Coordinates of C-alpha atoms and ligand atoms in Angstrom, one line a residue:
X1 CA -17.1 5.0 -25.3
X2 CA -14.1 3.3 -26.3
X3 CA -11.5 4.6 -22.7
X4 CA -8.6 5.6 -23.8
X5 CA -5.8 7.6 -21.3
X6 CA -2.2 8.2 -22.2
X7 CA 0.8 9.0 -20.0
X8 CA 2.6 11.9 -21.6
X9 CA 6.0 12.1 -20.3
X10 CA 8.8 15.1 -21.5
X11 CA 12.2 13.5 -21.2
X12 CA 13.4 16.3 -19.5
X13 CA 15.7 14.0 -16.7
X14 CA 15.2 10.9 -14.7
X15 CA 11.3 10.5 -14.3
X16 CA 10.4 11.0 -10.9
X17 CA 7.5 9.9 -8.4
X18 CA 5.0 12.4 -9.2
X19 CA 5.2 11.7 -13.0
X20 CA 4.6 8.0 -11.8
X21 CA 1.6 8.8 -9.8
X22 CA -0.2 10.5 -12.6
X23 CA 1.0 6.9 -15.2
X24 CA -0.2 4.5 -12.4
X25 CA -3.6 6.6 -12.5
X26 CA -4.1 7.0 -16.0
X27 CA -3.0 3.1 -16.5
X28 CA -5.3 2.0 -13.8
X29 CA -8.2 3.4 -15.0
X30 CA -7.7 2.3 -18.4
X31 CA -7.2 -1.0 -17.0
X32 CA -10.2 -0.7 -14.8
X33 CA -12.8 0.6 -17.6
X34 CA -11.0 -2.1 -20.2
X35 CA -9.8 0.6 -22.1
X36 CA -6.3 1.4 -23.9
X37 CA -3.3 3.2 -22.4
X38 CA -0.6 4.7 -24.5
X39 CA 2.8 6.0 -23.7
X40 CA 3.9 9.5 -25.8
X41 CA 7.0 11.1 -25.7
X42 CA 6.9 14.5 -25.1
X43 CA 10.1 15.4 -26.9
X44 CA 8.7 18.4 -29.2
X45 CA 11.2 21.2 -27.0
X46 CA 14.5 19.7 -28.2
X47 CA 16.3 22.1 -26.2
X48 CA 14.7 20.2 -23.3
X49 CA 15.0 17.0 -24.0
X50 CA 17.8 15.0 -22.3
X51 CA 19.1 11.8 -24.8
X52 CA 18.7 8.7 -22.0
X53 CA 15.8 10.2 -20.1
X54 CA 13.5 8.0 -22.5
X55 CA 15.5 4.7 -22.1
X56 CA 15.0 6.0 -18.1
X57 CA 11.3 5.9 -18.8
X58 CA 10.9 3.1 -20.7
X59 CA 12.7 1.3 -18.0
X60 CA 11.4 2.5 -15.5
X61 CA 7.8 1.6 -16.9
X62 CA 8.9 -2.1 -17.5
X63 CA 10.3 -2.5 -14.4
X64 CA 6.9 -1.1 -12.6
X65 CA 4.9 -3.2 -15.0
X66 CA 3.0 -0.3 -16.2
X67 CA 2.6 -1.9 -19.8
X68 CA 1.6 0.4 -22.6
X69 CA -0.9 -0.9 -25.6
X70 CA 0.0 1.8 -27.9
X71 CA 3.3 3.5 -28.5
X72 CA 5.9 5.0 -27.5
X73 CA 4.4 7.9 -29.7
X74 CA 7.4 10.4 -30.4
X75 CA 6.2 14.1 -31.0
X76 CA 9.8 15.1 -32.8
X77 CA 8.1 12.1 -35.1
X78 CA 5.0 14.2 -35.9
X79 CA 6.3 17.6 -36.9
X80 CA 5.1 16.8 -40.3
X81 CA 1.5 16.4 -39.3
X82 CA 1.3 19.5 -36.5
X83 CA 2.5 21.8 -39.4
X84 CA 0.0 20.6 -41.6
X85 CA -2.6 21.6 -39.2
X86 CA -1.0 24.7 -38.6
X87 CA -1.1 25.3 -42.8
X88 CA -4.9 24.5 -42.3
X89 CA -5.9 26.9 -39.5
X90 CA -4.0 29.6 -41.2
X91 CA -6.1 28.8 -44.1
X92 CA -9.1 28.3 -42.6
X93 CA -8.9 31.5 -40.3
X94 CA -8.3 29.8 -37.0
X95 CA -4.7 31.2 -37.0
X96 CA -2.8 33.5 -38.6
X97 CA 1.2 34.4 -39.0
X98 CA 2.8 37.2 -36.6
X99 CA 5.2 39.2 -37.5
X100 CA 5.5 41.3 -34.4
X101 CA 9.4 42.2 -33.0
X102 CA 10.7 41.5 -30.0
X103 CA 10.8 45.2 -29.6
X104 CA 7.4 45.9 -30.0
X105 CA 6.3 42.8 -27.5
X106 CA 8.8 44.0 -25.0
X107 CA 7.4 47.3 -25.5
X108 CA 3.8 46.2 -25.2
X109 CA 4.3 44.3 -22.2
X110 CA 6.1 47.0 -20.2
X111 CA 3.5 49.8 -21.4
X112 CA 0.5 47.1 -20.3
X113 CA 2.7 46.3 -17.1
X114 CA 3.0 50.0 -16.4
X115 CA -0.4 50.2 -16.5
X116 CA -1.3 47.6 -14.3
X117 CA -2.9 45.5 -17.2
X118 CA -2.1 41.6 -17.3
X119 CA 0.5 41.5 -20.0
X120 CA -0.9 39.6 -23.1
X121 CA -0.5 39.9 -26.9
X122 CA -3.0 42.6 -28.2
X123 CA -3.8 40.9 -31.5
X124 CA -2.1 43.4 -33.9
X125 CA -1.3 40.9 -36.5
X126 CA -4.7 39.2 -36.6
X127 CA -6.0 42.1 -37.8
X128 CA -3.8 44.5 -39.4
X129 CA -1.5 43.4 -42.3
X130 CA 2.2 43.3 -41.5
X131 CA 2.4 46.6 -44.3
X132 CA 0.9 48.5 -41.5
X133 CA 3.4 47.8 -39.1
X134 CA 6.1 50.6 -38.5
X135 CA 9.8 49.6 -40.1
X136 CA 11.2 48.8 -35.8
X137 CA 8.3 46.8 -35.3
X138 CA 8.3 43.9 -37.7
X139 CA 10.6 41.2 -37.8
X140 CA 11.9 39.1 -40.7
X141 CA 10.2 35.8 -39.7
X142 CA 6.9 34.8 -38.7
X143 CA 5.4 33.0 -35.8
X144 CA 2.0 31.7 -36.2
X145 CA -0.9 32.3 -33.6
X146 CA -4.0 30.7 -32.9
X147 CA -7.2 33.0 -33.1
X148 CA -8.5 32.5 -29.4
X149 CA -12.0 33.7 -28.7
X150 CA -11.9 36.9 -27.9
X151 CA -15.4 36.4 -25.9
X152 CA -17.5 34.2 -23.3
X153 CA -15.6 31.6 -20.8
X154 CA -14.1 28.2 -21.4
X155 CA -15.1 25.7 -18.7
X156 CA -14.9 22.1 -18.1
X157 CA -15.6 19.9 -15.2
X158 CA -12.2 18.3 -13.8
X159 CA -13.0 14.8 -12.6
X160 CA -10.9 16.1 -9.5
X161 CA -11.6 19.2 -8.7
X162 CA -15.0 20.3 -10.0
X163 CA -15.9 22.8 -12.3
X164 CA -13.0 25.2 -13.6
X165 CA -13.6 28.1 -15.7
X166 CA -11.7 30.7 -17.4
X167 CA -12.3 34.2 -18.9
X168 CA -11.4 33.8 -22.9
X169 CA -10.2 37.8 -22.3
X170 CA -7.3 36.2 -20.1
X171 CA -6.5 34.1 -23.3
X172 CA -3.9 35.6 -25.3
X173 CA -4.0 34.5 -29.0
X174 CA -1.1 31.3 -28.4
X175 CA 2.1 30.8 -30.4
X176 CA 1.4 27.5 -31.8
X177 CA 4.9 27.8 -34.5
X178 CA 7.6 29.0 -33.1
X179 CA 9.7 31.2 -36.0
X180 CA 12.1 28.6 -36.2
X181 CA 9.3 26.6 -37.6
X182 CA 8.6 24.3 -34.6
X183 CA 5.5 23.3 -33.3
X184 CA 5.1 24.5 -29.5
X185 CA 3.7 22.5 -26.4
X186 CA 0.6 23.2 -25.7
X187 CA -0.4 22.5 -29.9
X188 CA 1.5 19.3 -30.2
X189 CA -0.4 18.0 -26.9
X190 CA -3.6 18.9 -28.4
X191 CA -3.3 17.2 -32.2
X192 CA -1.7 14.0 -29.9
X193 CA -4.7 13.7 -27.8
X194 CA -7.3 14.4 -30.9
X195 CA -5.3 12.3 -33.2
X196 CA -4.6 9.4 -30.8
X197 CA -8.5 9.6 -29.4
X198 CA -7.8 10.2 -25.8
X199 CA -10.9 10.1 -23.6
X200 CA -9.4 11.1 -20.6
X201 CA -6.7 13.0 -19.8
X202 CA -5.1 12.7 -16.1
X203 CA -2.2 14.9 -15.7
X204 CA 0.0 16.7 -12.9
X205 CA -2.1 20.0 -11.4
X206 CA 0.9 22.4 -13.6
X207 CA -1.3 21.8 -16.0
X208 CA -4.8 23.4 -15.0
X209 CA -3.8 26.7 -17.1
X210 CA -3.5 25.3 -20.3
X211 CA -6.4 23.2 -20.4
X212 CA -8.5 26.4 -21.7
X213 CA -5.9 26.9 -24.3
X214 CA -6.1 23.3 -25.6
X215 CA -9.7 22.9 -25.1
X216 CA -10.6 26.4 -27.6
X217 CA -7.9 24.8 -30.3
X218 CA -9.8 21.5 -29.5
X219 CA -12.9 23.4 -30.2
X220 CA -11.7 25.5 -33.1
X221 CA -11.1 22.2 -35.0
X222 CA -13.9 20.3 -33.9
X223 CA -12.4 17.5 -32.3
X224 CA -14.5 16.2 -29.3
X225 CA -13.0 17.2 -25.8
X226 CA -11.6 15.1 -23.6
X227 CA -12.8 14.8 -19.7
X228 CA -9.9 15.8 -17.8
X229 CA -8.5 15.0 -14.2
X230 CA -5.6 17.3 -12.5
X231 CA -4.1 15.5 -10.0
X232 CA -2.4 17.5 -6.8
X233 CA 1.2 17.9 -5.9
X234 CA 2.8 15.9 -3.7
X235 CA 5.0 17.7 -0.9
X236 CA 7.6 16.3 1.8
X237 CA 6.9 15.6 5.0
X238 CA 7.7 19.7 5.6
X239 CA 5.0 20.4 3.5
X240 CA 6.9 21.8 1.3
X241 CA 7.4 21.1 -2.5
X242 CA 9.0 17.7 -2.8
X243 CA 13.4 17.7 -2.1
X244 CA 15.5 15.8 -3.8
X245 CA 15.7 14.0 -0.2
X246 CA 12.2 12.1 -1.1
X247 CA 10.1 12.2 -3.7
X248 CA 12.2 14.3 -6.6
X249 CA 14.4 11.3 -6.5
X250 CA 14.3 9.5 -10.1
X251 CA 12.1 6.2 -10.3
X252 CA 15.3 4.1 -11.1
X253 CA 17.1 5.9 -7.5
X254 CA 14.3 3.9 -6.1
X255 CA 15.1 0.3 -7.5
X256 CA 18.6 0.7 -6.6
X257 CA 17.7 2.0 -3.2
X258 CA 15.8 -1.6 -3.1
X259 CA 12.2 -1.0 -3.2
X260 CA 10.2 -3.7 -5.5
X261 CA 7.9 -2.5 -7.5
X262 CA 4.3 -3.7 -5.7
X263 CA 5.6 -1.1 -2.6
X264 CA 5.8 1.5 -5.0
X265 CA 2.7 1.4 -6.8
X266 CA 1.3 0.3 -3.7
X267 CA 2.6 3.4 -2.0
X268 CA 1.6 5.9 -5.0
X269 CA -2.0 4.6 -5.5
X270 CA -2.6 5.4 -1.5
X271 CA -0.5 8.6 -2.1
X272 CA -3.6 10.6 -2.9
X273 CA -6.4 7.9 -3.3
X274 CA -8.2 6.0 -1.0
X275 CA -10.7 3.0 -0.7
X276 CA -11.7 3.2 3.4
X277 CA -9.2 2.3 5.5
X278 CA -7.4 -0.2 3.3
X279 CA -3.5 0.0 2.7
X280 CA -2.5 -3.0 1.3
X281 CA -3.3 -3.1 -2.9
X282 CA -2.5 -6.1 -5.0
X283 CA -2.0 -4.5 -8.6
X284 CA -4.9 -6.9 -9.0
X285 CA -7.2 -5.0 -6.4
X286 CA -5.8 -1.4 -7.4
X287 CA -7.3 -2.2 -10.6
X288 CA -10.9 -3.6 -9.4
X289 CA -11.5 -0.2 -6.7
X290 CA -9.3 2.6 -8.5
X291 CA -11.7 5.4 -8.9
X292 CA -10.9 9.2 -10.2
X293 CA -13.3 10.3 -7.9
X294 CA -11.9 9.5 -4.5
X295 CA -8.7 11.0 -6.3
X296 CA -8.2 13.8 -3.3
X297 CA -8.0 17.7 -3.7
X298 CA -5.7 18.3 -1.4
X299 CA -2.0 18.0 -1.8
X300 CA -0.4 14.7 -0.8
X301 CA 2.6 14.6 2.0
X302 CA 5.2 12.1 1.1
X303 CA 6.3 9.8 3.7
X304 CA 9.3 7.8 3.2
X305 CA 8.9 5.5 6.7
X306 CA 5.5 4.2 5.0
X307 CA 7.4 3.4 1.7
X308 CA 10.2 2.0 3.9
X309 CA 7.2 -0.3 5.9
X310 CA 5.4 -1.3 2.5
X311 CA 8.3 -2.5 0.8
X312 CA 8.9 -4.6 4.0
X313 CA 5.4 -6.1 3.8
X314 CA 6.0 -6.9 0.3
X315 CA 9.1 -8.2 0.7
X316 CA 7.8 -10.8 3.5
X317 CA 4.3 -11.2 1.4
X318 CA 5.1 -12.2 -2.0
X319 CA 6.6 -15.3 -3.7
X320 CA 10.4 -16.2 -2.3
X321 CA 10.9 -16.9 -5.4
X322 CA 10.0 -13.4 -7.1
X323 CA 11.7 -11.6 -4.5
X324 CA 14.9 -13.2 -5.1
X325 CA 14.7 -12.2 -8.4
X326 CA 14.7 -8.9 -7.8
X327 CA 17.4 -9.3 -5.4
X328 CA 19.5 -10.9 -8.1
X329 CA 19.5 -7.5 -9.9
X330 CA 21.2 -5.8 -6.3
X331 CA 23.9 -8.6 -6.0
X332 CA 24.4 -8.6 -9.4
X333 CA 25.0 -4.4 -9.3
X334 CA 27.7 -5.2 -5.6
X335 CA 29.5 -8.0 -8.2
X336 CA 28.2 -10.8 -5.8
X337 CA 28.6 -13.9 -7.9
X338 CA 25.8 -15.6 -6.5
X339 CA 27.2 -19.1 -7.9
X340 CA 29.5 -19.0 -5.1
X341 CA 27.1 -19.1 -2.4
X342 CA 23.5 -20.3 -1.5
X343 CA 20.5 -19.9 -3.0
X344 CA 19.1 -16.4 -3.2
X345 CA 15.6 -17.8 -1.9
X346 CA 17.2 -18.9 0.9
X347 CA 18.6 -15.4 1.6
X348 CA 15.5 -14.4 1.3
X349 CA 14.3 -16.5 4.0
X350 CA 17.0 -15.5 6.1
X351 CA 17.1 -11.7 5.8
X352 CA 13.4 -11.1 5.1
X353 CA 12.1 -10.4 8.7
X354 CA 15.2 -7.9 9.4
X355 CA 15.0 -6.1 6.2
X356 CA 12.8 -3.5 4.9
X357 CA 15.0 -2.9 1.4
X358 CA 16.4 -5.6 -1.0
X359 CA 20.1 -3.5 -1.0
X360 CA 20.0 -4.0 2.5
X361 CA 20.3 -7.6 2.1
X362 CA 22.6 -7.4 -0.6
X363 CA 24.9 -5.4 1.3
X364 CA 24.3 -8.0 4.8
X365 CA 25.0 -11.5 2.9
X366 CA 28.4 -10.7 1.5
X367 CA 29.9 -13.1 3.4
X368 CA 27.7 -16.4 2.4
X369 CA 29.6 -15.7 -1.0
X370 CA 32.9 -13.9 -0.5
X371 CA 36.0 -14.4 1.8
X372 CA 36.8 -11.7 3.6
X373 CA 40.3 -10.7 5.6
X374 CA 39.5 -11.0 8.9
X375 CA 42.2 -8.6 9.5
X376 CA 40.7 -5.5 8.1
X377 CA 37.3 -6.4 10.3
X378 CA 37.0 -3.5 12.9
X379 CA 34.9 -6.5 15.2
X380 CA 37.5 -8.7 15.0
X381 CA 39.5 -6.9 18.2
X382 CA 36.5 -6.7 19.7
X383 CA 35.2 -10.3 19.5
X384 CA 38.3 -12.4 18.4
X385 CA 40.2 -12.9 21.9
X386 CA 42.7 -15.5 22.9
X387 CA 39.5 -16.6 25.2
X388 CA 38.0 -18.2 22.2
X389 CA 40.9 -20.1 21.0
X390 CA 39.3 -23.3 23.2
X391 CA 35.9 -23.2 21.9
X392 CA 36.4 -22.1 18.2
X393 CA 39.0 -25.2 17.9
X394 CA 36.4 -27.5 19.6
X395 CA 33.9 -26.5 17.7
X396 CA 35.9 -26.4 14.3
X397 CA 36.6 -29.9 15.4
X398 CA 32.8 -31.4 15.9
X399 CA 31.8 -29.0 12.3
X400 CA 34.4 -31.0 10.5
X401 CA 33.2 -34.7 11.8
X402 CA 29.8 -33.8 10.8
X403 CA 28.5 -35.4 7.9
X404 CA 24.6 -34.2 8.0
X405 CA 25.2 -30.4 7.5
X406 CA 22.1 -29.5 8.8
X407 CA 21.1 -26.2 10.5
X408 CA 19.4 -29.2 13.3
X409 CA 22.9 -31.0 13.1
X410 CA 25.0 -28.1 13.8
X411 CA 22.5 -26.6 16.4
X412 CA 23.1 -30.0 18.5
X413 CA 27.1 -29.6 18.0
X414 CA 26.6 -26.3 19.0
X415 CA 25.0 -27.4 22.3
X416 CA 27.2 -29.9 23.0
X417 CA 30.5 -28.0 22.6
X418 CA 28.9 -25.5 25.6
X419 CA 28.0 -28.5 27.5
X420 CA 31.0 -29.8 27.5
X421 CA 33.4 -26.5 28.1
X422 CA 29.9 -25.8 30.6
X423 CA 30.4 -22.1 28.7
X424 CA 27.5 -20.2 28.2
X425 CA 26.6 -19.2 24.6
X426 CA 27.0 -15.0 25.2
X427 CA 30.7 -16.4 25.8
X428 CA 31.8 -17.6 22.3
X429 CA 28.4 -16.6 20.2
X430 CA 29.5 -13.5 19.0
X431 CA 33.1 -15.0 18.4
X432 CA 32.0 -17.4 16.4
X433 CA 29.4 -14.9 14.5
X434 CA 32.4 -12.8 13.9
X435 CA 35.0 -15.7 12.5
X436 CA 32.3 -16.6 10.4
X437 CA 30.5 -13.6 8.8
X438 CA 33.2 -11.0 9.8
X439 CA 29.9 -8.9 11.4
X440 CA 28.6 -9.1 14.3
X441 CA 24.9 -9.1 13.4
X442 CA 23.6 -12.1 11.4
X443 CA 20.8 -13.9 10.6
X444 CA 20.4 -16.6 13.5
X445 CA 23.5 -18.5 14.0
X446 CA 22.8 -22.3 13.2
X447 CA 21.2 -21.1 9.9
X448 CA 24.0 -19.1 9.0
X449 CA 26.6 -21.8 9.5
X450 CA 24.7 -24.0 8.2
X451 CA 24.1 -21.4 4.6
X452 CA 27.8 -20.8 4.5
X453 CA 29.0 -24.3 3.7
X454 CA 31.1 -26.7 5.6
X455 CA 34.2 -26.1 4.5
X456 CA 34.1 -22.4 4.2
X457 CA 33.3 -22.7 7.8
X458 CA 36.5 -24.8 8.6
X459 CA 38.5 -22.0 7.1
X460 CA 37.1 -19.0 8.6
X461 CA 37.4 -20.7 11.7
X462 CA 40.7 -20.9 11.1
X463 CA 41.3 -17.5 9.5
X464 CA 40.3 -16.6 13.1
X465 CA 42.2 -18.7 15.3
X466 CA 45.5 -17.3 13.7
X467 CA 44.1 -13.9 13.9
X468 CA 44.0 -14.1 17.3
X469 CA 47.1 -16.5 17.8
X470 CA 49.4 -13.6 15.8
X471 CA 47.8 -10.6 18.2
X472 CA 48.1 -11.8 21.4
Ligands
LIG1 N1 4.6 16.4 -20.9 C1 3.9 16.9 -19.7 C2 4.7 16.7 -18.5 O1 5.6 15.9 -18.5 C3 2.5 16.3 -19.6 C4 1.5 16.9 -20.4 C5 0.2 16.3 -20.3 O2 0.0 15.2 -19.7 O3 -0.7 16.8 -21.0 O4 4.4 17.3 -17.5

């Protein structure tokens, strides 16, 4: 069998994590089996559809790396071809045109309500001609139906969960046209997934209730049915369904919350999956152990620490020079001109231990490539005292004689200036960290200097010495 999955997104907003989980799934076992993945807009409910919630899709595939062999397929491309099926059924007796008011469901469903029945359509139309219909009860336009089996069960055995089956009576006979003369959801997903030869179909748990639907119209025009694999919901760490505070935030909220893209797919495939006790996936190894099977039944809790701890690991584990170009996309978003500084690997080097996001470095090296007022620091009154004034000018002296700017070089100077005030480094450490970054938390000290440049150094040390000379 020739695998093919597809990841089926409606661009109803920003795509979020759970709609990524279900992608990463579908792509990985695609990849896996050496099969073909395609992307398909769902944009068939135009009301629905929000204009840059594609482009957020499409980017926000790219930027995962969750590459696509076929597509993007557009359903508001295929309208042509789902009413031509539609003409067919009708034609063929597998569906049939309803001309049913509003008034007469509404009725229906509150006399089937009243008496405790399971509100459905009765079938009127599929049977009796629309003359028979009394003058209130039929309306101008059509919508077309699909003739469900009336009889006997529908069942199919989710890769997830087992065996599911459903009662055909609990079928009502589905709208498939709208009277407006648009397709609806559930039909357009089932011509895609015939017409585009999906094997497998892994999909979000919502969806459980209209696999029946799709299988009978699957059945009804003998297209072969696809195996199909619900996946749970996730929930926040309440265990309740997901807040905006985790998981409902969009996949893009993610990349500019600094996350690289190996902790997220590293954190979804785990969110849900397993493989023993292992945690750490390469997309490499993902690929070689993903299995549907060990996809769990049970809902999945979200846990932002373990997100916070992965993207750490992968910020420390993979190439310096891969991470600083994902870091060149934060400082590029804060307007850091990163000509006028060091090298982002060496940032990288610097901040990688102490950071668990990339906008948390972004927003802690600022000063390797912008001035800053030393004035407006709120450490400044805390660190810059007249006490200083000795050492920083010492020291400003011995950083301008040196012509080795080396972290080693200005480690020894460093030493030297204490030996020969005999000061103690707690006494002019943090006044020095504070003329020179305008924080009081940096990377260590020599390194920092050393990053910042010699002559920036000169002049921040000097920025500081007439701070404090014009206070006190
Ligand atoms: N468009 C549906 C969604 O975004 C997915 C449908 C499917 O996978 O069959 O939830």
């Amino acid at each position: 069998m020739d695998i093919k999955t597809r990841f089926a997104p409606s661009p109803t907003g920003s795509i979020h994590i759970g709609n990524i989980r279900t992608a990463l799934y579908s792509w990985l076992f695609a990849r896996k089996q050496g099969g073909k993945f395609l992307l398909r807009i769902e944009d068939s409910d135009l009301q629905r559809s929000v204009n840059d919630a594609v482009e957020l899709i499409i980017s926000g595939m790219n930027w995962l790396g969750l590459n696509w062999d076929e597509g993007p397929y557009f359903q508001t491309n295929r309208f042509h071809r789902y009413n031509s099926v539609i003409n067919y059924m009708i034609q063929h007796g597998m569906a049939y045109k309803c001309y049913c008011s509003s008034e007469r469901l509404a009725l229906l469903r509150s006399n089937q309500i009243k008496n405790g029945e399971k509100p459905k359509y009765d079938g009127y139309c599929r049977y009796k001609s629309v003359i028979t219909h009394s003058a209130t009860c039929v309306s101008s336009s059509y919508v077309v139906r699909f003739c469900n089996p009336q009889e006997g069960i529908v069942t199919f055995h989710d890769q997830i969960r087992g065996t599911i089956t459903f009662d055909n009576k609990e079928l009502d006979d589905l709208i498939i046209r709208r009277a407006d003369g648009s397709p609806t959801y559930n039909f357009c997903v089932v011509i895609d997934d015939m017409d585009m030869r999906i094997t497998h179909v892994i999909r979000g748990e919502e969806h459980i209730n209209n696999t029946p639907r799709q299988i009978n119209i699957l059945k009804a025009l003998d297209a072969p049915i696809p195996i199909y694999a619900h996946v749970s919901m996730i929930l926040d760490d309440d265990r309740k369904k997901l807040s905006k505070r985790c998981g409902t935030l969009g996949l893009m909220q993610y990349r500019n919350d600094g996350f690289l893209p190996e902790a997220i797919l590293n954190y979804l495939v785990r969110l849900g999956w397993s493989y023993g006790n292992k945690e750490i996936f390469s997309i490499e190894q993902m690929k070689k152990y993903f299995d549907i099977s060990r996809i769990s039944k049970s809902p999945s809790v979200f846990n932002y620490e373990k997100l916070l701890w992965l993207n750490h690991y992968y910020i420390n584990h993979l190439s310096i020079d891969y991470v600083a170009s994902h870091l060149s996309w934060h400082m590029h978003q804060q307007r850091i001109n990163i000509k006028n500084g060091p090298k982002l690997t060496d940032i990288v080097k610097l901040f990688a231990k102490r950071s668990r996001t990339l906008k948390e470095i972004a927003n802690n090296c600022h000063y390797f490539y912008m001035d800053f007022d030393i004035f407006e620091k709120k450490v400044s009154k805390d660190y810059l005292k007249p006490i200083a004034i000795t050492p920083l000018k010492c020291l400003r002296k011995k950083f301008s004689n040196i012509v080795d700017w080396t972290p080693e070089t200005i480690k020894l100077v460093i030493i030297e200036t204490l030996n020969e005030l005999n000061i103690s480094i707690d006494k002019i450490g943090m006044s020095l960290r504070v003329a020179l970054t305008g924080t009081d938390c940096s990377p260590t000290l020599s390194i920092t200097i050393y990053a910042i440049g010699q002559s920036r150094v000169l002049e921040r040390i000097d920025q500081a010495i007439r701070y404090i000379s014009m206070l006190y």
